[in-house]
Short mmCIF file of C-alpha atoms (C1' of nucleotides) in Angstrom, two decimals:
data_model
loop_
_atom_site.label_atom_id
_atom_site.label_comp_id
_atom_site.label_asym_id
_atom_site.label_seq_id
_atom_site.Cartn_x
_atom_site.Cartn_y
_atom_site.Cartn_z
CA UNK J 11 25.57 29.96 -71.47
CA UNK J 12 24.55 30.12 -67.81
CA UNK J 13 26.84 30.71 -64.85
CA UNK J 14 27.57 27.11 -63.88
CA UNK J 15 28.27 26.18 -67.49
CA UNK J 16 30.57 29.15 -67.86
CA UNK J 17 32.39 28.23 -64.66
CA UNK J 18 32.98 24.68 -65.79
CA UNK J 19 34.42 25.74 -69.16
CA UNK J 20 38.19 25.85 -69.34
CA UNK J 21 40.78 26.70 -71.94
CA UNK J 22 41.80 23.86 -74.21
CA UNK J 23 38.51 22.18 -75.10
CA UNK J 24 36.91 20.62 -72.07
CA UNK J 25 33.18 20.27 -72.14
CA UNK J 26 30.58 20.84 -69.47
CA UNK J 27 28.89 18.25 -67.27
CA UNK J 28 25.59 19.14 -68.89
CA UNK J 29 27.05 18.53 -72.33
CA UNK J 30 28.29 15.12 -71.17
CA UNK J 31 24.91 14.26 -69.65
CA UNK J 32 23.24 15.10 -72.95
CA UNK J 33 25.73 12.95 -74.83
CA UNK J 34 25.01 10.03 -72.49
CA UNK J 35 21.29 10.58 -73.01
CA UNK J 36 21.76 10.51 -76.79
CA UNK J 37 23.85 7.34 -76.66
CA UNK J 38 21.18 5.70 -74.54
CA UNK J 39 18.44 6.72 -76.97
CA UNK J 40 20.51 5.25 -79.77
CA UNK J 41 21.11 2.02 -77.90
CA UNK J 42 17.44 1.45 -77.10
CA UNK J 43 16.30 2.43 -80.52
CA UNK J 44 18.74 0.06 -82.23
CA UNK J 45 17.90 -2.80 -79.93
CA UNK J 46 14.14 -2.44 -80.32
CA UNK J 47 14.41 -1.85 -84.06
CA UNK J 48 16.48 -5.00 -84.42
CA UNK J 49 13.95 -7.07 -82.47
CA UNK J 50 11.06 -5.71 -84.49
CA UNK J 51 12.91 -6.23 -87.77
CA UNK J 52 13.46 -9.88 -86.96
CA UNK J 53 9.85 -10.47 -85.89
CA UNK J 54 8.63 -8.66 -89.00
CA UNK J 55 10.77 -10.87 -91.19
CA UNK J 56 9.87 -14.16 -89.48
CA UNK J 57 6.15 -13.53 -88.94
CA UNK J 58 5.25 -11.47 -91.99
CA UNK J 59 8.10 -12.02 -94.41
CA UNK J 60 8.36 -8.27 -94.59
CA UNK J 61 10.43 -5.33 -93.37
CA UNK J 62 10.11 -2.29 -91.13
CA UNK J 63 10.38 0.32 -93.90
CA UNK J 64 7.51 -1.35 -95.75
CA UNK J 65 5.48 -1.47 -92.56
CA UNK J 66 6.11 2.24 -92.06
CA UNK J 67 4.86 3.04 -95.55
CA UNK J 68 1.76 0.92 -95.07
CA UNK J 69 1.12 2.64 -91.73
CA UNK J 70 1.33 6.10 -93.29
CA UNK J 71 -1.05 5.06 -96.07
CA UNK J 72 -3.44 3.48 -93.58
CA UNK J 73 -3.78 6.83 -91.85
CA UNK J 74 -4.50 8.54 -95.19
CA UNK J 75 -6.97 6.24 -96.85
CA UNK J 76 -7.31 8.44 -99.92
CA UNK J 77 -3.62 8.00 -100.61
CA UNK J 78 -0.56 10.23 -100.55
CA UNK J 79 1.86 11.62 -103.07
CA UNK J 80 5.36 10.23 -103.09
CA UNK J 81 6.64 13.54 -101.74
CA UNK J 82 4.09 13.57 -98.92
CA UNK J 83 5.08 10.04 -98.06
CA UNK J 84 8.79 10.80 -97.89
CA UNK J 85 8.17 13.94 -95.86
CA UNK J 86 5.92 12.11 -93.43
CA UNK J 87 8.44 9.30 -92.97
CA UNK J 88 11.40 11.68 -92.89
CA UNK J 89 13.31 9.74 -95.53
CA UNK J 90 14.54 10.75 -98.95
CA UNK J 91 12.43 10.77 -102.07
CA UNK J 92 14.53 8.19 -103.85
CA UNK J 93 14.22 5.87 -100.91
CA UNK J 94 10.43 5.82 -101.03
CA UNK J 95 10.49 4.99 -104.73
CA UNK J 96 12.14 1.65 -104.10
CA UNK J 97 9.97 0.68 -101.15
CA UNK J 98 6.77 1.56 -102.97
CA UNK J 99 8.00 -0.42 -106.00
CA UNK J 100 8.27 -3.50 -103.79
CA UNK J 101 4.89 -2.94 -102.18
CA UNK J 102 3.35 -2.59 -105.64
CA UNK J 103 4.98 -5.87 -106.65
CA UNK J 104 3.44 -7.46 -103.54
CA UNK J 105 0.03 -6.10 -104.50
CA UNK J 106 -0.37 -4.08 -101.28
CA UNK J 107 -0.35 -0.59 -102.81
CA UNK J 108 -1.06 1.02 -106.17
CA UNK J 109 0.18 4.14 -107.92
CA UNK J 110 -2.52 6.28 -109.47
CA UNK J 111 -2.15 9.27 -111.77
CA UNK J 112 -3.03 12.72 -110.44
CA UNK J 113 -5.62 14.75 -112.32
CA UNK J 114 -3.96 17.78 -113.98
CA UNK J 115 -0.42 16.95 -112.90
CA UNK J 116 1.36 14.28 -114.83
CA UNK J 117 4.55 14.65 -112.78
CA UNK J 118 2.95 13.37 -109.62
CA UNK J 119 1.30 10.16 -108.56
CA UNK J 120 -0.85 9.15 -105.65
CA UNK J 121 0.00 5.98 -103.79
CA UNK J 122 -2.72 4.17 -101.89
CA UNK J 123 -3.44 0.85 -100.25
CA UNK J 124 -5.19 -1.89 -102.18
CA UNK J 125 -7.92 -3.79 -100.32
CA UNK J 126 -5.31 -6.50 -99.70
CA UNK J 127 -2.95 -3.84 -98.34
CA UNK J 128 -5.58 -2.54 -95.93
CA UNK J 129 -6.44 -6.00 -94.73
CA UNK J 130 -2.81 -7.06 -94.29
CA UNK J 131 -1.82 -3.89 -92.50
CA UNK J 132 -4.76 -3.94 -90.11
CA UNK J 133 -3.77 -7.43 -89.02
CA UNK J 134 -0.07 -6.66 -88.79
CA UNK J 135 -0.59 -3.44 -86.85
CA UNK J 136 -2.31 -5.27 -84.00
CA UNK J 137 0.44 -7.84 -83.76
CA UNK J 138 3.06 -5.12 -83.99
CA UNK J 139 1.51 -3.20 -81.11
CA UNK J 140 1.68 -6.35 -79.03
CA UNK J 141 5.37 -6.82 -79.82
CA UNK J 142 6.13 -3.25 -78.83
CA UNK J 143 4.18 -3.55 -75.62
CA UNK J 144 6.11 -6.71 -74.76
CA UNK J 145 9.46 -5.12 -75.52
CA UNK J 146 8.46 -2.16 -73.33
CA UNK J 147 6.82 -4.24 -70.63
CA UNK J 148 9.00 -2.61 -67.96
CA UNK J 149 7.74 0.81 -68.99
CA UNK J 150 5.05 2.01 -66.60
CA UNK J 151 2.30 4.34 -67.67
CA UNK J 152 3.92 7.20 -65.77
CA UNK J 153 7.34 6.60 -67.28
CA UNK J 154 5.82 6.36 -70.74
CA UNK J 155 4.25 9.76 -70.27
CA UNK J 156 7.47 11.25 -68.91
CA UNK J 157 9.43 9.78 -71.81
CA UNK J 158 7.01 11.17 -74.37
CA UNK J 159 7.05 14.61 -72.76
CA UNK J 160 10.86 14.81 -72.69
CA UNK J 161 11.27 13.51 -76.22
CA UNK J 162 8.61 15.88 -77.58
CA UNK J 163 10.60 18.78 -76.17
CA UNK J 164 13.63 17.60 -78.09
CA UNK J 165 11.61 17.02 -81.28
CA UNK J 166 10.06 20.44 -81.19
CA UNK J 167 13.37 22.15 -80.73
CA UNK J 168 14.74 20.33 -83.77
CA UNK J 169 11.65 20.78 -85.93
CA UNK J 170 12.58 21.63 -89.51
CA UNK J 171 11.82 25.31 -90.07
CA UNK J 172 9.04 25.44 -92.65
CA UNK J 173 9.13 27.74 -95.66
CA UNK J 174 6.17 30.11 -96.16
CA UNK V 19 -1.85 -8.19 -66.12
CA UNK V 20 -3.23 -5.79 -63.52
CA UNK V 21 -6.89 -5.08 -62.87
CA UNK V 22 -7.31 -1.99 -65.04
CA UNK V 23 -5.55 -3.69 -67.93
CA UNK V 24 -7.79 -6.72 -67.58
CA UNK V 25 -10.87 -4.52 -67.46
CA UNK V 26 -9.91 -2.70 -70.61
CA UNK V 27 -9.35 -5.91 -72.59
CA UNK V 28 -12.23 -7.02 -74.78
CA UNK V 29 -13.00 -9.83 -77.15
CA UNK V 30 -11.98 -9.30 -80.74
CA UNK V 31 -8.50 -7.76 -80.51
CA UNK V 32 -8.59 -4.42 -78.80
CA UNK V 33 -5.48 -3.38 -76.99
CA UNK V 34 -5.03 -1.68 -73.65
CA UNK V 35 -4.35 1.97 -72.96
CA UNK V 36 -0.98 1.01 -71.53
CA UNK V 37 -0.11 -0.84 -74.71
CA UNK V 38 -1.03 2.24 -76.73
CA UNK V 39 1.02 4.50 -74.46
CA UNK V 40 4.02 2.24 -74.96
CA UNK V 41 3.52 2.30 -78.72
CA UNK V 42 3.39 6.11 -78.66
CA UNK V 43 6.56 6.15 -76.56
CA UNK V 44 8.31 3.90 -79.08
CA UNK V 45 7.21 6.01 -82.03
CA UNK V 46 8.51 9.11 -80.26
CA UNK V 47 11.86 7.44 -79.56
CA UNK V 48 12.06 6.51 -83.21
CA UNK V 49 11.20 10.01 -84.35
CA UNK V 50 13.82 11.70 -82.18
CA UNK V 51 16.45 9.15 -82.95
CA UNK V 52 15.94 9.49 -86.72
CA UNK V 53 15.91 13.26 -86.59
CA UNK V 54 19.07 13.53 -84.50
CA UNK V 55 20.83 10.83 -86.48
CA UNK V 56 20.01 12.65 -89.71
CA UNK V 57 21.39 15.93 -88.37
CA UNK V 58 24.57 14.27 -87.13
CA UNK V 59 25.01 12.37 -90.39
CA UNK V 60 24.88 15.59 -92.37
CA UNK V 61 27.32 17.43 -90.08
CA UNK V 62 29.66 14.44 -90.13
CA UNK V 63 29.62 14.45 -93.93
CA UNK V 64 30.05 18.20 -94.35
CA UNK V 65 32.61 18.79 -91.60
CA UNK V 66 34.61 15.58 -91.67
CA UNK V 67 33.78 13.98 -94.99
CA UNK V 68 32.90 10.89 -93.00
CA UNK V 69 29.95 8.90 -91.72
CA UNK V 70 28.33 7.90 -88.44
CA UNK V 71 29.10 4.18 -88.70
CA UNK V 72 32.78 4.99 -89.17
CA UNK V 73 32.66 7.39 -86.23
CA UNK V 74 31.12 4.65 -84.12
CA UNK V 75 33.91 2.22 -84.99
CA UNK V 76 36.57 4.81 -84.24
CA UNK V 77 34.86 5.56 -80.91
CA UNK V 78 34.86 1.91 -79.90
CA UNK V 79 38.53 1.56 -80.81
CA UNK V 80 39.39 4.77 -78.96
CA UNK V 81 38.00 3.24 -75.78
CA UNK V 82 40.08 0.09 -76.34
CA UNK V 83 43.46 1.41 -77.28
CA UNK V 84 45.00 -2.04 -77.61
CA UNK V 85 42.49 -2.87 -80.32
CA UNK V 86 39.55 -5.20 -80.68
CA UNK V 87 38.70 -8.27 -82.68
CA UNK V 88 36.18 -7.93 -85.48
CA UNK V 89 33.72 -9.98 -83.43
CA UNK V 90 34.20 -7.80 -80.34
CA UNK V 91 33.65 -4.75 -82.48
CA UNK V 92 30.44 -6.00 -84.01
CA UNK V 93 29.14 -7.13 -80.62
CA UNK V 94 29.99 -3.81 -79.01
CA UNK V 95 28.30 -1.85 -81.80
CA UNK V 96 25.37 -4.27 -82.01
CA UNK V 97 25.71 -4.68 -85.76
CA UNK V 98 26.38 -7.76 -87.87
CA UNK V 99 29.83 -9.19 -88.48
CA UNK V 100 29.69 -8.68 -92.20
CA UNK V 101 28.77 -5.06 -91.70
CA UNK V 102 31.89 -4.32 -89.68
CA UNK V 103 34.08 -5.90 -92.36
CA UNK V 104 33.11 -3.24 -94.88
CA UNK V 105 33.39 -0.29 -92.52
CA UNK V 106 36.81 -1.38 -91.28
CA UNK V 107 37.93 -1.89 -94.89
CA UNK V 108 37.11 1.75 -95.57
CA UNK V 109 38.81 2.99 -92.41
CA UNK V 110 41.91 0.99 -93.38
CA UNK V 111 41.83 2.62 -96.81
CA UNK V 112 41.68 6.01 -95.09
CA UNK V 113 44.66 5.09 -92.92
CA UNK V 114 42.77 5.50 -89.64
CA UNK V 115 42.88 1.87 -88.48
CA UNK V 116 44.98 -1.24 -89.10
CA UNK V 117 44.30 -4.96 -88.99
CA UNK V 118 46.91 -6.99 -87.13
CA UNK V 119 47.30 -10.76 -86.92
CA UNK V 120 46.56 -12.47 -83.62
CA UNK V 121 49.28 -14.62 -82.07
CA UNK V 122 48.25 -18.29 -82.16
CA UNK V 123 44.98 -17.76 -83.99
CA UNK V 124 45.19 -17.21 -87.69
CA UNK V 125 41.40 -16.97 -88.04
CA UNK V 126 41.16 -13.76 -86.07
CA UNK V 127 42.54 -10.27 -86.43
CA UNK V 128 42.85 -7.31 -84.13
CA UNK V 129 41.78 -3.91 -85.39
CA UNK V 130 43.29 -0.82 -83.82
CA UNK V 131 43.65 2.89 -84.41
CA UNK V 132 46.71 4.24 -86.17
CA UNK V 133 48.27 7.40 -84.69
CA UNK V 134 46.38 9.34 -87.37
CA UNK V 135 43.18 7.57 -86.34
CA UNK V 136 43.69 8.51 -82.69
CA UNK V 137 44.40 12.11 -83.53
CA UNK V 138 41.46 12.43 -85.93
CA UNK V 139 39.01 10.81 -83.56
CA UNK V 140 40.06 12.88 -80.56
CA UNK V 141 39.37 16.04 -82.53
CA UNK V 142 36.12 14.79 -84.01
CA UNK V 143 34.78 13.54 -80.67
CA UNK V 144 34.94 17.00 -79.11
CA UNK V 145 33.13 18.58 -82.02
CA UNK V 146 30.58 15.76 -82.02
CA UNK V 147 29.82 16.27 -78.34
CA UNK V 148 29.18 19.93 -79.07
CA UNK V 149 26.76 19.07 -81.87
CA UNK V 150 24.85 16.70 -79.62
CA UNK V 151 24.67 19.22 -76.82
CA UNK V 152 23.29 21.81 -79.24
CA UNK V 153 20.72 19.40 -80.64
CA UNK V 154 19.67 18.59 -77.07
CA UNK V 155 19.89 22.14 -75.79
CA UNK V 156 16.33 21.98 -74.49
CA UNK V 157 17.21 18.96 -72.37
CA UNK V 158 17.77 19.98 -68.76
CA UNK V 159 20.10 18.11 -66.48
CA UNK V 160 17.13 16.64 -64.60
CA UNK V 161 15.36 15.51 -67.75
CA UNK V 162 18.59 13.99 -69.07
CA UNK V 163 18.87 11.91 -65.90
CA UNK V 164 15.21 10.90 -66.05
CA UNK V 165 15.57 9.95 -69.71
CA UNK V 166 18.65 7.85 -69.03
CA UNK V 167 17.00 6.09 -66.10
CA UNK V 168 13.89 5.19 -68.06
CA UNK V 169 15.79 4.05 -71.12
CA UNK V 170 18.20 1.95 -69.05
CA UNK V 171 15.21 0.09 -67.64
CA UNK V 172 14.10 -0.75 -71.14
CA UNK V 173 17.62 -1.74 -72.23
CA UNK V 174 18.10 -4.04 -69.29
CA UNK V 175 14.83 -5.79 -69.86
CA UNK V 176 15.82 -6.46 -73.47
CA UNK V 177 19.40 -7.45 -72.75
CA UNK V 178 20.50 -10.37 -74.92
CA UNK V 179 20.61 -13.46 -72.70
CA UNK V 180 24.24 -14.52 -72.58
CA UNK V 181 25.33 -18.15 -73.04
CA UNK V 182 27.53 -19.68 -70.29
"C1'" DC Y 5 45.80 -39.14 -84.66
"C1'" DA Y 6 41.53 -38.23 -87.33
"C1'" DC Y 7 37.73 -35.79 -87.89
"C1'" DA Y 8 33.56 -33.55 -86.27
"C1'" DA Y 9 32.18 -29.43 -83.99
"C1'" DA Y 10 33.05 -24.89 -82.87
"C1'" DT Y 11 34.88 -20.36 -83.83
"C1'" DA Y 12 36.37 -16.05 -86.54
"C1'" DT Y 13 35.87 -13.77 -90.40
"C1'" DT Y 14 34.61 -12.73 -95.23
"C1'" DT Y 15 31.59 -13.06 -99.05
"C1'" DT Y 16 27.15 -12.81 -101.13
"C1'" DA Y 17 22.43 -11.48 -102.26
"C1'" DG Y 18 18.85 -8.56 -101.26
"C1'" DG Y 19 17.09 -4.54 -99.21
"C1'" DT Y 20 17.51 0.25 -97.24
"C1'" DT Y 21 19.40 4.83 -97.29
"C1'" DT Y 22 21.39 9.11 -98.89
"C1'" DG Y 23 22.63 13.02 -101.95
"C1'" DA Y 24 23.09 14.33 -106.46
"C1'" DA Y 25 22.01 14.09 -111.25
"C1'" DA Y 26 18.58 13.23 -114.66
"C1'" DT Y 27 13.87 13.40 -116.53
"C1'" DA Y 28 9.39 15.09 -117.06
"C1'" DT Y 29 6.02 18.41 -116.31
"C1'" DT Y 30 4.01 22.68 -114.60
"C1'" DT Y 31 4.28 27.44 -113.30
"C1'" DT Y 32 5.97 32.06 -113.62
"C1'" DC Y 33 6.75 36.17 -115.78
"C1'" DA Y 34 9.16 39.18 -119.06
"C1'" DT F 29 4.14 33.16 -126.11
"C1'" DG F 30 8.26 31.10 -124.66
"C1'" DA F 31 12.23 30.65 -121.94
"C1'" DA F 32 13.59 30.10 -117.13
"C1'" DA F 33 12.50 28.56 -112.68
"C1'" DA F 34 10.14 25.52 -109.83
"C1'" DT F 35 8.24 21.09 -108.73
"C1'" DA F 36 7.59 15.82 -108.60
"C1'" DT F 37 9.62 11.88 -109.23
"C1'" DT F 38 13.07 8.44 -110.69
"C1'" DT F 39 17.70 6.93 -111.48
"C1'" DC F 40 22.31 6.41 -109.97
"C1'" DA F 41 26.54 5.49 -107.29
"C1'" DA F 42 28.19 4.63 -102.94
"C1'" DA F 43 27.58 3.21 -98.38
"C1'" DC F 44 25.24 0.65 -94.84
"C1'" DC F 45 22.93 -3.38 -93.05
"C1'" DT F 46 21.27 -8.13 -92.37
"C1'" DA F 47 21.06 -13.19 -92.68
"C1'" DA F 48 22.99 -16.96 -94.65
"C1'" DA F 49 26.59 -19.39 -97.02
"C1'" DA F 50 31.38 -20.02 -97.64
"C1'" DT F 51 36.21 -20.20 -96.05
"C1'" DA F 52 39.79 -20.87 -92.91
"C1'" DT F 53 41.38 -22.28 -88.65
"C1'" DT F 54 41.23 -24.18 -84.00
"C1'" DT F 55 39.37 -27.19 -80.46
"C1'" DG F 56 37.36 -31.25 -78.62
"C1'" DT F 57 36.78 -36.18 -78.59
"C1'" DG F 58 36.76 -41.03 -79.70
#
DNA sequence: CACAAATATTTTAGGTTTGAAATATTTTCA
DNA sequence: TGAAAATATTTCAAACCTAAAATATTTGTG
């Protein structure tokens, strides 16, 4: 705790100005992220008859054309294992991804895009980028860079400590 | 569209550098917001045996001590009506809020904190602010202000148009 | 007044999400 | 080798969340 923080602390449970500024920042992040997510969810539903979580899975698989394990997928998306199971099930039912067995490990399976999945995602990704750019049309190039820099700092500090 | 944007547009569906910067900014917002939300969810569960959505409802009601209608609550939290019904049901079961009839309008009801709800929330809010400040401990006062300014711009641009 | 339109909320169906338990398989090591 | 530990995934129960339909009530209008 630095000097000005220490000075502003009192008995009884008051909190510092810095702490309050950080709380405001967090609430603002939450507000923007909910608003944008809601807009994108609606567009996704109306234009593609699909959902954001499915789009996220397709995006991850599009970056790894040889496919990913379920566990890699859930780690990359930062959601639980059980969650990915259901989303992949639906994408399989839609014919956009397939599950393939892994040589020498019958516990695991590799998920990858079908040709239809690749084609659909490529189209959707372009449209999606346009939506985002529209929703952020007040964000200048400089502010975008500043935003990314500040948020990366926060991300890095909260990076999950990896086991060796 | 400004000159450099126009110059970087091509036939066929390429997108501008600015559009890509905005997309990166959005993905970074999403990443931070998921990470922080996950951390807070876990702390909320372990320390209070509760959840973020319930905390959010309590927070809204703490700001409006005379209570709010279900519709005001869902508008303020930016979630659907039906969603709030379930969360309030659970808070009622826990004894933290009550539903009261509205004079002259039997369709509506006012939700407000019980004394136990006020007491519990006041305690939790202090702890919560501490968690947030820790999670954002790399965020300087200046960066917090910059972040808030930039995000407010985005919020305002995407403000729901109100009906008169 | 009657009755259509508007409003406030709940209910419903379908999907997303978590954490924990269950299942299946592989690896480790005594 | 063979039991225990570790790993990969699915299943499960409970909660959250949305959009749309249903219910109940109030308001506006001919």
